[in-house]
Amino acid sequence: MSTAGQVRKKKLHHESVYSVIKCKAAVAWGRGEPLSIEDVEVAPPKAHEVRVKIVATGVCHTDWEYLYETGKGMKFRPFPLVLGHEGAGIVESVGPGVTKFSPGDKVIPLFLPQCGECDRCRSPKTNHCRKNWDNTQMGVLADGTSRISCKNQQIYQFLGVSSFSQYTVVPDTSLTKIRSDAPLEKVCLLGCGVSTGYGAAVNTGKVEKDSLCAVFGLGAVGLAAVMGCRVAGAKRIIGVDINPDKFDKAKVLGATECVNPRDHNKPIQEVIVAMTHGGVDYALECVGSPDIMSAALESTADAWGTCIIAGWTETAAMKVMVEKILMGRTLKGTYFGGWKSVQDVPKLVDDYMNNRLELDEFITHSLPLDQINVAFDLLKSGKSIRTVISL
């Protein structure tokens, strides 16, 4: 490229970095209100921030839950906001101090950061980096403001991501670069649901070969947990759900049998214990219900059973009888499946590209952004596993 061409390219990049982008986003103006497709403005990235063109995003139950049940299972976060936290896209521009990303990179935004420098990042015991955590949990970035606005009003960024917008800005510690040949409309699912369920089995639970497993809840997280148990070599995987329409998909991903609690006149934990002559080795709760969490724990073998909580709730309390733990059971929680986000998500993308991890099987619907409320309806009615929204 000629010197003049390089100067022109640099100038265009400079202008892109310091210009506001106008685009479409699905805005949640208030609790319980359907999302509204609006023209929004996305500001340039500031220091250590990256502006991303979102190509595709999954629609997660947590997005629906925050919109319609905030204050119940979810802590309050301010409105108006742009939901979405399971996206994939392409770097549009980078702010000052960003060294690991360049325009054109394929990336997955992350609601769980990995700064690589704090005690938690340096410890193999956890993936719970807290870089910018308090801010992003409340929908703002490091300086206490959002980069998205609409009608001269700040629009908060859900979990610091906001993938229901055609463009968004995220901290450079909440983003990971992936291989250039990865299909973004598939690997976006690794931004939340599939990674969480799969990791709950292989990382947090450390499911063993020839073990007995039960997975409670067969949504995207639960089906990914089933897949994780299968990959770990479990010999028996029992899927539990009140929606029998999910059973065929569960069996495709590795369930050996499925049980509907409504088909029995006794508690499901008693059913599982009877089926397995004493309880399973591993139970994975993927619903976010305290009652189901208790049932999952009680479905495990009393001397060595492990229960992993992957279902999301922020405000509810779980009831546990001391004896259920005292005799030898283990109760564990998992967040994002235990994956160190920045370093591990690209490896999961590689596993998908090398046919070691399923993603296509989770996608039941594909819709444009203006059909986002239809995607929520499909999710709530149990007709979809994952709807992928193209932006």
Short mmCIF file of C-alpha atoms in Angstrom, two decimals:
data_model
loop_
_atom_site.label_atom_id
_atom_site.label_comp_id
_atom_site.label_asym_id
_atom_site.label_seq_id
_atom_site.Cartn_x
_atom_site.Cartn_y
_atom_site.Cartn_z
CA MET A 1 0.00 0.00 0.00
CA SER A 2 1.28 3.46 -0.87
CA THR A 3 2.14 5.99 1.80
CA ALA A 4 -0.91 8.05 0.79
CA GLY A 5 -3.10 4.94 1.09
CA GLN A 6 -1.74 4.17 4.54
CA VAL A 7 -2.42 7.73 5.66
CA ARG A 8 -5.96 7.55 4.26
CA LYS A 9 -6.62 4.20 6.00
CA LYS A 10 -5.26 5.54 9.27
CA LYS A 11 -7.40 8.66 8.94
CA LEU A 12 -10.53 6.60 8.28
CA HIS A 13 -9.78 4.41 11.30
CA HIS A 14 -9.17 7.51 13.43
CA GLU A 15 -12.49 9.00 12.32
CA SER A 16 -14.25 5.68 13.04
CA VAL A 17 -12.78 5.49 16.53
CA TYR A 18 -13.89 8.98 17.43
CA SER A 19 -17.33 8.98 15.82
CA VAL A 20 -20.70 7.97 17.19
CA ILE A 21 -22.39 5.07 15.41
CA LYS A 22 -26.15 5.13 14.85
CA CYS A 23 -27.77 1.70 14.72
CA LYS A 24 -30.74 -0.41 15.80
CA ALA A 25 -31.16 -1.97 19.24
CA ALA A 26 -33.90 -3.68 21.22
CA VAL A 27 -34.46 -1.39 24.19
CA ALA A 28 -36.15 -2.41 27.43
CA TRP A 29 -37.78 0.81 28.66
CA GLY A 30 -39.24 -0.73 31.79
CA ARG A 31 -39.95 -3.90 33.72
CA GLY A 32 -42.53 -6.14 32.06
CA GLU A 33 -42.69 -4.11 28.85
CA PRO A 34 -41.98 -5.75 25.47
CA LEU A 35 -38.68 -4.76 23.92
CA SER A 36 -38.84 -1.83 21.50
CA ILE A 37 -36.66 -1.60 18.38
CA GLU A 38 -35.09 1.85 18.52
CA ASP A 39 -32.47 3.94 16.78
CA VAL A 40 -29.64 4.27 19.27
CA GLU A 41 -26.26 5.96 19.34
CA VAL A 42 -23.19 4.02 20.36
CA ALA A 43 -20.29 6.19 21.52
CA PRO A 44 -16.65 5.53 20.64
CA PRO A 45 -14.68 3.24 22.95
CA LYS A 46 -12.72 4.89 25.73
CA ALA A 47 -9.44 3.67 27.22
CA HIS A 48 -9.22 -0.12 27.34
CA GLU A 49 -12.56 -0.53 25.59
CA VAL A 50 -13.54 -2.11 22.28
CA ARG A 51 -16.49 -1.32 20.03
CA VAL A 52 -17.97 -4.45 18.49
CA LYS A 53 -20.38 -4.96 15.60
CA ILE A 54 -22.67 -7.72 16.89
CA VAL A 55 -23.46 -10.24 14.14
CA ALA A 56 -25.51 -12.76 16.11
CA THR A 57 -26.80 -13.28 19.64
CA GLY A 58 -28.55 -16.02 21.50
CA VAL A 59 -31.66 -15.28 23.56
CA CYS A 60 -31.05 -16.53 27.10
CA HIS A 61 -33.58 -17.16 29.85
CA THR A 62 -31.69 -14.69 32.05
CA ASP A 63 -32.56 -11.91 29.58
CA TRP A 64 -36.25 -12.83 29.76
CA GLU A 65 -36.12 -13.23 33.54
CA TYR A 66 -34.64 -9.81 34.10
CA LEU A 67 -37.26 -8.13 31.93
CA TYR A 68 -40.27 -9.92 33.38
CA GLU A 69 -39.22 -11.12 36.83
CA THR A 70 -36.71 -8.60 38.13
CA GLY A 71 -37.10 -8.36 41.89
CA LYS A 72 -38.07 -12.04 42.09
CA GLY A 73 -35.15 -14.22 41.04
CA MET A 74 -33.05 -11.29 39.83
CA LYS A 75 -31.63 -8.29 41.65
CA PHE A 76 -32.77 -4.93 40.36
CA ARG A 77 -30.71 -3.24 37.65
CA PRO A 78 -31.70 0.13 36.25
CA PHE A 79 -33.88 0.72 33.21
CA PRO A 80 -33.85 1.60 30.35
CA LEU A 81 -31.35 -0.96 29.18
CA VAL A 82 -30.35 -3.14 26.27
CA LEU A 83 -30.42 -6.81 27.18
CA GLY A 84 -28.40 -9.61 25.58
CA HIS A 85 -25.21 -11.22 26.84
CA GLU A 86 -24.65 -14.22 24.53
CA GLY A 87 -23.32 -12.61 21.37
CA ALA A 88 -20.56 -12.78 18.80
CA GLY A 89 -19.28 -10.15 16.43
CA ILE A 90 -16.44 -8.28 14.78
CA VAL A 91 -14.23 -5.58 16.25
CA GLU A 92 -15.12 -2.22 14.70
CA SER A 93 -12.68 0.00 16.62
CA VAL A 94 -10.52 0.04 19.74
CA GLY A 95 -9.87 2.64 22.39
CA PRO A 96 -6.54 3.89 23.73
CA GLY A 97 -4.41 1.26 25.45
CA VAL A 98 -6.01 -1.73 23.73
CA THR A 99 -3.28 -4.08 22.50
CA LYS A 100 -4.93 -7.47 22.06
CA PHE A 101 -7.63 -6.57 19.52
CA SER A 102 -7.71 -4.98 16.08
CA PRO A 103 -10.55 -3.97 13.75
CA GLY A 104 -11.80 -7.02 11.86
CA ASP A 105 -11.12 -9.54 14.63
CA LYS A 106 -13.90 -12.03 15.31
CA VAL A 107 -14.77 -11.88 19.00
CA ILE A 108 -17.16 -13.05 21.71
CA PRO A 109 -18.11 -10.50 24.41
CA LEU A 110 -17.99 -11.86 27.96
CA PHE A 111 -20.17 -11.01 30.94
CA LEU A 112 -17.46 -12.61 33.09
CA PRO A 113 -14.13 -10.80 32.66
CA GLN A 114 -10.61 -12.17 32.90
CA CYS A 115 -8.03 -9.50 33.55
CA GLY A 116 -5.23 -12.02 34.03
CA GLU A 117 -3.65 -9.97 36.80
CA CYS A 118 -5.78 -10.23 39.95
CA ASP A 119 -5.45 -12.93 42.62
CA ARG A 120 -8.55 -14.70 41.31
CA CYS A 121 -7.25 -14.81 37.75
CA ARG A 122 -3.92 -16.17 38.96
CA SER A 123 -5.62 -18.86 41.05
CA PRO A 124 -6.60 -22.19 39.45
CA LYS A 125 -9.39 -22.45 42.02
CA THR A 126 -11.78 -19.95 40.44
CA ASN A 127 -12.79 -18.06 37.32
CA HIS A 128 -14.39 -15.20 39.27
CA CYS A 129 -12.43 -12.19 38.07
CA ARG A 130 -13.94 -8.98 39.42
CA LYS A 131 -12.45 -6.43 37.01
CA ASN A 132 -15.12 -3.72 36.54
CA TRP A 133 -17.55 -6.18 38.11
CA ASP A 134 -19.62 -3.83 40.24
CA ASN A 135 -20.03 -1.41 37.34
CA THR A 136 -20.94 -3.91 34.64
CA GLN A 137 -23.43 -5.62 36.96
CA MET A 138 -25.22 -2.28 37.12
CA GLY A 139 -25.04 -1.69 33.38
CA VAL A 140 -22.18 0.78 33.12
CA LEU A 141 -18.50 0.60 32.16
CA ALA A 142 -15.36 1.61 34.07
CA ASP A 143 -16.14 5.33 34.17
CA GLY A 144 -19.65 4.77 35.54
CA THR A 145 -21.47 5.49 32.27
CA SER A 146 -22.88 3.48 29.38
CA ARG A 147 -21.80 3.89 25.76
CA ILE A 148 -25.36 3.49 24.42
CA SER A 149 -27.91 6.30 24.31
CA CYS A 150 -31.37 6.81 22.83
CA LYS A 151 -33.53 9.92 22.64
CA ASN A 152 -30.88 11.85 24.59
CA GLN A 153 -31.05 9.34 27.42
CA GLN A 154 -28.41 6.93 28.71
CA ILE A 155 -29.30 3.29 28.03
CA TYR A 156 -27.74 0.82 30.46
CA GLN A 157 -25.80 -2.18 29.19
CA PHE A 158 -27.02 -5.47 30.65
CA LEU A 159 -24.08 -7.19 32.39
CA GLY A 160 -21.83 -4.76 30.52
CA VAL A 161 -22.56 -6.48 27.19
CA SER A 162 -25.88 -5.53 25.49
CA SER A 163 -25.76 -7.89 22.53
CA PHE A 164 -29.32 -6.95 21.49
CA SER A 165 -27.73 -3.93 19.83
CA GLN A 166 -26.09 -3.90 16.41
CA TYR A 167 -23.05 -2.26 18.00
CA THR A 168 -21.85 -2.25 21.59
CA VAL A 169 -18.78 -1.28 23.59
CA VAL A 170 -17.17 -3.61 26.14
CA PRO A 171 -14.04 -3.56 28.32
CA ASP A 172 -11.04 -5.23 26.71
CA THR A 173 -10.95 -7.67 29.66
CA SER A 174 -14.52 -8.76 28.84
CA LEU A 175 -13.82 -9.87 25.28
CA THR A 176 -12.03 -12.78 23.65
CA LYS A 177 -10.67 -13.18 20.14
CA ILE A 178 -11.65 -16.33 18.26
CA ARG A 179 -10.55 -17.98 15.03
CA SER A 180 -11.46 -16.21 11.80
CA ASP A 181 -13.35 -19.14 10.25
CA ALA A 182 -15.77 -19.62 13.16
CA PRO A 183 -19.47 -19.14 12.25
CA LEU A 184 -20.62 -16.35 14.57
CA GLU A 185 -24.27 -17.42 14.37
CA LYS A 186 -23.26 -20.71 16.05
CA VAL A 187 -20.41 -19.88 18.41
CA CYS A 188 -22.34 -17.01 19.99
CA LEU A 189 -23.91 -19.70 22.20
CA LEU A 190 -20.54 -20.13 23.91
CA GLY A 191 -20.99 -16.68 25.45
CA CYS A 192 -23.29 -18.13 28.12
CA GLY A 193 -25.63 -21.12 28.08
CA VAL A 194 -23.68 -23.93 26.46
CA SER A 195 -20.43 -23.03 28.20
CA THR A 196 -22.20 -22.88 31.55
CA GLY A 197 -23.89 -26.26 31.37
CA TYR A 198 -21.01 -28.08 29.71
CA GLY A 199 -18.50 -26.69 32.19
CA ALA A 200 -20.76 -27.51 35.14
CA ALA A 201 -20.25 -31.18 34.27
CA VAL A 202 -16.64 -31.32 33.10
CA ASN A 203 -15.07 -28.56 35.23
CA THR A 204 -17.08 -27.99 38.39
CA GLY A 205 -18.59 -31.42 38.85
CA LYS A 206 -15.65 -33.29 37.36
CA VAL A 207 -18.03 -36.05 36.33
CA GLU A 208 -16.23 -39.40 36.25
CA LYS A 209 -16.27 -42.22 33.74
CA ASP A 210 -19.01 -44.82 34.28
CA SER A 211 -20.82 -42.62 36.79
CA LEU A 212 -24.57 -42.14 37.25
CA CYS A 213 -25.86 -38.62 36.54
CA ALA A 214 -29.14 -36.73 36.66
CA VAL A 215 -29.69 -33.37 34.98
CA PHE A 216 -32.61 -31.28 36.23
CA GLY A 217 -33.95 -28.93 33.56
CA LEU A 218 -33.42 -29.53 29.84
CA GLY A 219 -33.12 -26.02 28.50
CA ALA A 220 -29.88 -24.93 26.84
CA VAL A 221 -27.87 -25.09 30.07
CA GLY A 222 -29.27 -28.48 31.02
CA LEU A 223 -28.79 -29.99 27.58
CA ALA A 224 -25.20 -28.75 27.62
CA ALA A 225 -24.78 -30.42 31.01
CA VAL A 226 -26.10 -33.65 29.49
CA MET A 227 -23.51 -33.27 26.73
CA GLY A 228 -20.80 -32.70 29.33
CA CYS A 229 -21.76 -35.82 31.26
CA ARG A 230 -21.64 -37.83 28.03
CA VAL A 231 -18.23 -36.43 27.07
CA ALA A 232 -16.97 -37.27 30.57
CA GLY A 233 -18.00 -40.90 30.03
CA ALA A 234 -20.99 -41.22 32.35
CA LYS A 235 -22.74 -44.54 31.78
CA ARG A 236 -26.21 -43.41 32.76
CA ILE A 237 -27.59 -39.89 32.30
CA ILE A 238 -31.14 -39.20 33.43
CA GLY A 239 -32.76 -36.05 32.07
CA VAL A 240 -35.49 -34.48 34.21
CA ASP A 241 -38.02 -31.97 32.87
CA ILE A 242 -41.75 -31.28 32.97
CA ASN A 243 -41.74 -30.67 29.20
CA PRO A 244 -41.50 -34.03 27.39
CA ASP A 245 -40.95 -32.26 24.07
CA LYS A 246 -37.34 -31.80 25.17
CA PHE A 247 -36.65 -35.48 25.70
CA ASP A 248 -35.70 -36.37 22.12
CA LYS A 249 -33.12 -33.56 21.99
CA ALA A 250 -31.73 -34.66 25.35
CA LYS A 251 -31.26 -38.19 24.06
CA VAL A 252 -29.48 -36.91 20.96
CA LEU A 253 -27.02 -35.10 23.23
CA GLY A 254 -26.43 -38.08 25.50
CA ALA A 255 -29.30 -38.73 27.91
CA THR A 256 -29.90 -42.43 28.37
CA GLU A 257 -33.44 -41.86 29.68
CA CYS A 258 -35.74 -39.00 30.64
CA VAL A 259 -38.25 -38.52 33.43
CA ASN A 260 -41.21 -36.17 33.77
CA PRO A 261 -41.89 -35.42 37.47
CA ARG A 262 -45.58 -34.96 36.63
CA ASP A 263 -45.81 -38.63 35.68
CA HIS A 264 -45.13 -39.67 39.28
CA ASN A 265 -47.04 -39.30 42.52
CA LYS A 266 -43.98 -38.94 44.74
CA PRO A 267 -41.15 -36.38 44.84
CA ILE A 268 -38.76 -36.62 41.91
CA GLN A 269 -35.77 -37.18 44.19
CA GLU A 270 -37.42 -40.33 45.50
CA VAL A 271 -38.06 -41.44 41.93
CA ILE A 272 -34.40 -40.95 40.99
CA VAL A 273 -33.14 -42.72 44.12
CA ALA A 274 -35.40 -45.69 43.36
CA MET A 275 -34.38 -45.78 39.68
CA THR A 276 -30.70 -45.86 40.59
CA HIS A 277 -30.93 -48.07 43.71
CA GLY A 278 -29.52 -45.44 46.04
CA GLY A 279 -29.04 -42.21 44.15
CA VAL A 280 -26.86 -40.75 41.42
CA ASP A 281 -23.20 -39.85 41.71
CA TYR A 282 -23.78 -36.41 40.18
CA ALA A 283 -26.88 -34.23 39.99
CA LEU A 284 -26.82 -30.99 38.02
CA GLU A 285 -29.52 -28.39 38.68
CA CYS A 286 -30.01 -26.21 35.60
CA VAL A 287 -33.29 -24.43 36.34
CA GLY A 288 -32.57 -21.86 39.04
CA SER A 289 -35.34 -23.04 41.39
CA PRO A 290 -34.50 -23.51 45.09
CA ASP A 291 -37.01 -26.37 45.37
CA ILE A 292 -35.43 -28.17 42.43
CA MET A 293 -31.97 -27.52 43.89
CA SER A 294 -33.02 -29.31 47.07
CA ALA A 295 -34.51 -32.16 45.05
CA ALA A 296 -31.33 -32.49 43.00
CA LEU A 297 -29.20 -32.69 46.14
CA GLU A 298 -31.46 -35.33 47.65
CA SER A 299 -31.34 -37.39 44.47
CA THR A 300 -27.62 -38.08 44.95
CA ALA A 301 -26.09 -41.00 46.81
CA ASP A 302 -25.89 -40.03 50.47
CA ALA A 303 -22.28 -41.18 51.01
CA TRP A 304 -20.56 -39.50 48.07
CA GLY A 305 -23.04 -37.77 45.80
CA THR A 306 -22.21 -34.36 44.34
CA CYS A 307 -24.82 -31.75 43.41
CA ILE A 308 -23.81 -28.88 41.13
CA ILE A 309 -25.99 -25.77 41.00
CA ALA A 310 -25.86 -24.17 37.54
CA GLY A 311 -29.34 -22.64 37.43
CA TRP A 312 -29.34 -18.90 37.97
CA THR A 313 -31.11 -17.06 40.77
CA GLU A 314 -29.79 -14.10 42.73
CA THR A 315 -32.36 -13.56 45.46
CA ALA A 316 -33.89 -16.91 46.45
CA ALA A 317 -32.76 -19.11 49.35
CA MET A 318 -32.23 -22.85 49.13
CA LYS A 319 -33.35 -25.12 51.97
CA VAL A 320 -30.92 -27.88 52.91
CA MET A 321 -31.34 -30.33 55.76
CA VAL A 322 -27.98 -30.64 57.53
CA GLU A 323 -28.18 -34.43 57.50
CA LYS A 324 -28.23 -34.41 53.69
CA ILE A 325 -24.74 -32.88 53.74
CA LEU A 326 -23.44 -34.43 56.94
CA MET A 327 -23.50 -37.97 55.61
CA GLY A 328 -21.10 -37.19 52.80
CA ARG A 329 -22.78 -35.31 49.98
CA THR A 330 -21.12 -32.30 48.35
CA LEU A 331 -23.00 -29.21 47.21
CA LYS A 332 -21.22 -26.97 44.69
CA GLY A 333 -22.05 -23.91 42.65
CA THR A 334 -20.74 -22.94 39.24
CA TYR A 335 -20.57 -19.67 37.34
CA PHE A 336 -20.00 -19.74 33.58
CA GLY A 337 -19.15 -23.41 33.98
CA GLY A 338 -15.88 -22.68 35.73
CA TRP A 339 -14.24 -21.53 32.51
CA LYS A 340 -11.59 -18.80 32.62
CA SER A 341 -13.46 -16.77 30.06
CA VAL A 342 -10.84 -15.07 27.89
CA GLN A 343 -8.52 -18.05 27.65
CA ASP A 344 -11.05 -20.89 27.54
CA VAL A 345 -13.82 -19.71 25.20
CA PRO A 346 -11.51 -19.79 22.13
CA LYS A 347 -10.68 -23.40 23.05
CA LEU A 348 -14.39 -24.23 23.14
CA VAL A 349 -14.73 -22.63 19.70
CA ASP A 350 -11.89 -24.88 18.50
CA ASP A 351 -13.67 -27.91 19.98
CA TYR A 352 -16.81 -27.01 18.03
CA MET A 353 -14.88 -26.47 14.81
CA ASN A 354 -13.16 -29.84 15.30
CA ASN A 355 -16.48 -31.65 15.91
CA ARG A 356 -15.75 -32.31 19.58
CA LEU A 357 -18.59 -30.10 20.83
CA GLU A 358 -22.16 -29.72 19.57
CA LEU A 359 -23.78 -26.33 19.05
CA ASP A 360 -26.07 -26.72 16.03
CA GLU A 361 -28.34 -29.05 18.00
CA PHE A 362 -29.18 -26.25 20.46
CA ILE A 363 -30.43 -23.81 17.81
CA THR A 364 -34.13 -24.33 17.19
CA HIS A 365 -35.01 -20.93 15.68
CA SER A 366 -33.28 -18.09 13.82
CA LEU A 367 -34.94 -14.67 13.70
CA PRO A 368 -34.10 -11.04 12.82
CA LEU A 369 -33.74 -8.40 15.52
CA ASP A 370 -37.24 -7.01 14.96
CA GLN A 371 -38.66 -10.39 16.03
CA ILE A 372 -36.91 -10.37 19.41
CA ASN A 373 -40.19 -10.46 21.34
CA VAL A 374 -41.23 -13.54 19.37
CA ALA A 375 -37.99 -15.16 20.53
CA PHE A 376 -38.95 -14.42 24.15
CA ASP A 377 -42.39 -15.96 23.56
CA LEU A 378 -40.82 -19.10 22.11
CA LEU A 379 -38.47 -19.35 25.08
CA LYS A 380 -41.14 -18.90 27.72
CA SER A 381 -43.54 -21.35 26.05
CA GLY A 382 -40.85 -24.05 25.98
CA LYS A 383 -40.92 -24.25 22.17
CA SER A 384 -37.30 -23.20 21.71
CA ILE A 385 -33.97 -24.23 23.15
CA ARG A 386 -32.03 -21.34 21.68
CA THR A 387 -33.21 -18.73 19.24
CA VAL A 388 -30.35 -16.96 17.48
CA ILE A 389 -31.02 -13.36 16.51
CA SER A 390 -29.22 -12.00 13.44
CA LEU A 391 -28.34 -8.34 13.64
#
